[in-house]
């Protein structure tokens, strides 16, 4: 049924199916959107009209997607993400509220694109606040570069965004989590070539041992002369308890008790200082 046919019909109000027949409408994006919104949810023509509405508004989604290109994500992925945002906007839009669809759809599509960057592109997850701060700082950096004619400083960005310099530095630090470098990344050339992971330091047990030795001297000084001698013979001289007993003229059992008592004292001192 064409628009001309409808205009020539009787003066009585047309039926719902006649009034909402999508074929009687123009293919303009706005008309398609209004027609789809007017159709009942279960109307047989609604799915096809919805598809035509999405196609009519796709240029808007594509335009917004290309605004976010060049940030490390394939353009095709951004276009698909923007299309998802457009579909959500079309399905939720209510023309009866008197809001222009573009004004409603643009924030919805941009929100979908930002969620894509937040959820899919960060190698290391950081709080949402830092993810959004990175985007704001990146935009400000580009704008100030054009305005100032030089690379903006932290103070420039902070003043532009009405943030403190500490907040800008936090955002810049958080941005480092956007891309992670593999520990298998080769470094150097020729015979000196190695992997990045080989250049990273590991836990050094010698530091703990050095601290223990520093604390051991004062701890040993708290023991009496015989306890110090027994410990020296046992751990520095590598003598057995029987050999120590012969050296100091006591029984092996007594040496065992003295060693146990000296070690208990020593541990107590080290626990308090180390």
Coordinates of C-alpha atoms in Angstrom, one line a residue, residues 68-220:
X68 CA 38.2 6.4 18.1
X69 CA 40.5 4.8 15.5
X70 CA 44.2 5.0 15.8
X71 CA 44.2 4.0 19.5
X72 CA 45.4 0.4 19.0
X73 CA 42.2 -1.3 18.1
X74 CA 41.2 -2.5 14.6
X75 CA 38.7 -0.2 12.9
X76 CA 36.5 -3.1 12.0
X77 CA 36.1 -4.0 15.7
X78 CA 35.2 -0.4 16.6
X79 CA 32.6 -0.3 13.8
X80 CA 31.0 -3.5 15.1
X81 CA 31.0 -2.1 18.6
X82 CA 29.5 1.2 17.5
X83 CA 26.8 -0.8 15.6
X84 CA 25.9 -2.7 18.8
X85 CA 25.5 0.7 20.6
X86 CA 23.3 1.9 17.7
X87 CA 21.1 -1.1 18.0
X88 CA 20.7 -0.7 21.7
X89 CA 19.8 3.0 21.2
X90 CA 17.2 2.1 18.5
X91 CA 15.6 -0.6 20.6
X92 CA 15.4 1.7 23.7
X93 CA 14.4 5.0 22.0
X94 CA 11.0 6.4 22.8
X95 CA 10.0 9.3 20.3
X96 CA 7.1 10.2 22.6
X97 CA 9.6 11.9 25.0
X98 CA 10.4 14.5 22.4
X99 CA 14.1 13.9 22.4
X100 CA 16.1 14.0 19.1
X101 CA 17.3 10.5 18.3
X102 CA 20.8 11.6 17.4
X103 CA 21.2 13.3 20.8
X104 CA 20.1 10.1 22.4
X105 CA 22.1 7.7 20.3
X106 CA 25.5 9.4 20.3
X107 CA 26.1 9.1 24.1
X108 CA 24.9 5.5 23.9
X109 CA 27.2 4.6 21.0
X110 CA 30.2 6.4 22.6
X111 CA 29.5 4.7 25.9
X112 CA 29.7 1.3 24.1
X113 CA 33.0 2.3 22.5
X114 CA 34.4 3.3 25.8
X115 CA 33.3 0.1 27.4
X116 CA 35.0 -1.8 24.6
X117 CA 38.3 0.0 25.3
X118 CA 37.9 -0.5 29.1
X119 CA 37.0 -4.2 28.9
X120 CA 38.8 -5.6 25.9
X121 CA 42.0 -3.6 25.3
X122 CA 43.7 -3.3 28.6
X123 CA 46.5 -5.9 29.1
X124 CA 46.3 -5.4 32.9
X125 CA 43.0 -4.5 34.5
X126 CA 43.0 -1.3 36.5
X127 CA 40.1 0.6 38.2
X128 CA 37.5 2.1 35.9
X129 CA 38.4 5.6 37.2
X130 CA 42.0 5.2 35.9
X131 CA 40.8 3.8 32.6
X132 CA 38.6 6.8 32.0
X133 CA 41.2 9.2 33.3
X134 CA 43.6 7.8 30.7
X135 CA 41.2 8.7 27.9
X136 CA 40.6 12.2 29.2
X137 CA 44.3 12.8 29.6
X138 CA 44.9 11.5 26.0
X139 CA 42.3 13.8 24.6
X140 CA 43.6 16.8 26.6
X141 CA 47.2 16.0 25.4
X142 CA 46.1 16.2 21.8
X143 CA 44.1 19.4 22.2
X144 CA 46.9 21.1 24.1
X145 CA 49.5 20.0 21.6
X146 CA 47.6 22.0 19.0
X147 CA 47.0 25.0 21.2
X148 CA 50.4 25.3 22.8
X149 CA 52.5 24.2 19.8
X150 CA 54.5 22.0 22.1
X151 CA 54.2 18.9 24.2
X152 CA 52.1 19.9 27.3
X153 CA 53.5 19.4 30.7
X154 CA 51.8 17.7 33.6
X155 CA 50.9 21.2 35.0
X156 CA 49.3 22.1 31.6
X157 CA 47.2 19.0 31.5
X158 CA 46.1 19.5 35.2
X159 CA 45.1 23.1 34.6
X160 CA 43.2 22.1 31.4
X161 CA 41.3 19.3 33.1
X162 CA 40.9 21.1 36.5
X163 CA 42.8 18.3 38.2
X164 CA 45.7 18.2 40.6
X165 CA 49.1 17.3 39.2
X166 CA 49.0 14.2 41.4
X167 CA 45.8 13.0 39.7
X168 CA 47.3 13.5 36.3
X169 CA 50.5 11.6 37.3
X170 CA 48.3 8.8 38.7
X171 CA 46.4 8.6 35.4
X172 CA 49.7 8.5 33.4
X173 CA 51.0 5.8 35.6
X174 CA 47.8 3.8 35.3
X175 CA 48.1 4.2 31.5
X176 CA 51.2 2.0 31.5
X177 CA 48.9 -1.0 32.2
X178 CA 47.2 -0.5 28.8
X179 CA 50.0 -2.4 27.0
X180 CA 52.1 -5.1 28.6
X181 CA 55.4 -6.2 27.1
X182 CA 56.1 -9.9 26.9
X183 CA 59.0 -11.2 29.0
X184 CA 60.0 -13.2 25.9
X185 CA 60.7 -9.9 23.9
X186 CA 64.2 -10.2 22.4
X187 CA 66.7 -7.6 23.4
X188 CA 70.2 -6.9 22.0
X189 CA 71.7 -8.2 18.8
X190 CA 74.0 -11.0 17.7
X191 CA 75.8 -13.0 20.4
X192 CA 74.5 -10.6 23.0
X193 CA 70.8 -11.2 22.2
X194 CA 68.7 -12.2 25.1
X195 CA 65.1 -12.0 26.3
X196 CA 63.7 -9.2 28.5
X197 CA 62.8 -11.6 31.3
X198 CA 66.5 -12.6 31.6
X199 CA 67.3 -8.9 32.5
X200 CA 64.9 -8.7 35.4
X201 CA 66.2 -9.2 38.9
X202 CA 65.0 -11.9 41.2
X203 CA 64.8 -12.3 44.9
X204 CA 68.3 -12.3 46.4
X205 CA 68.6 -14.4 49.5
X206 CA 72.0 -12.9 50.3
X207 CA 70.3 -9.7 51.5
X208 CA 68.4 -11.6 54.1
X209 CA 71.6 -13.4 55.1
X210 CA 73.5 -10.1 55.4
X211 CA 70.9 -8.6 57.7
X212 CA 71.0 -11.7 59.8
X213 CA 74.7 -11.5 60.2
X214 CA 74.5 -7.9 61.2
X215 CA 71.9 -8.8 63.9
X216 CA 73.8 -11.9 65.0
X217 CA 76.7 -10.1 66.6
X218 CA 74.7 -8.1 69.3
X219 CA 72.6 -11.3 69.9
X220 CA 75.7 -13.4 70.6

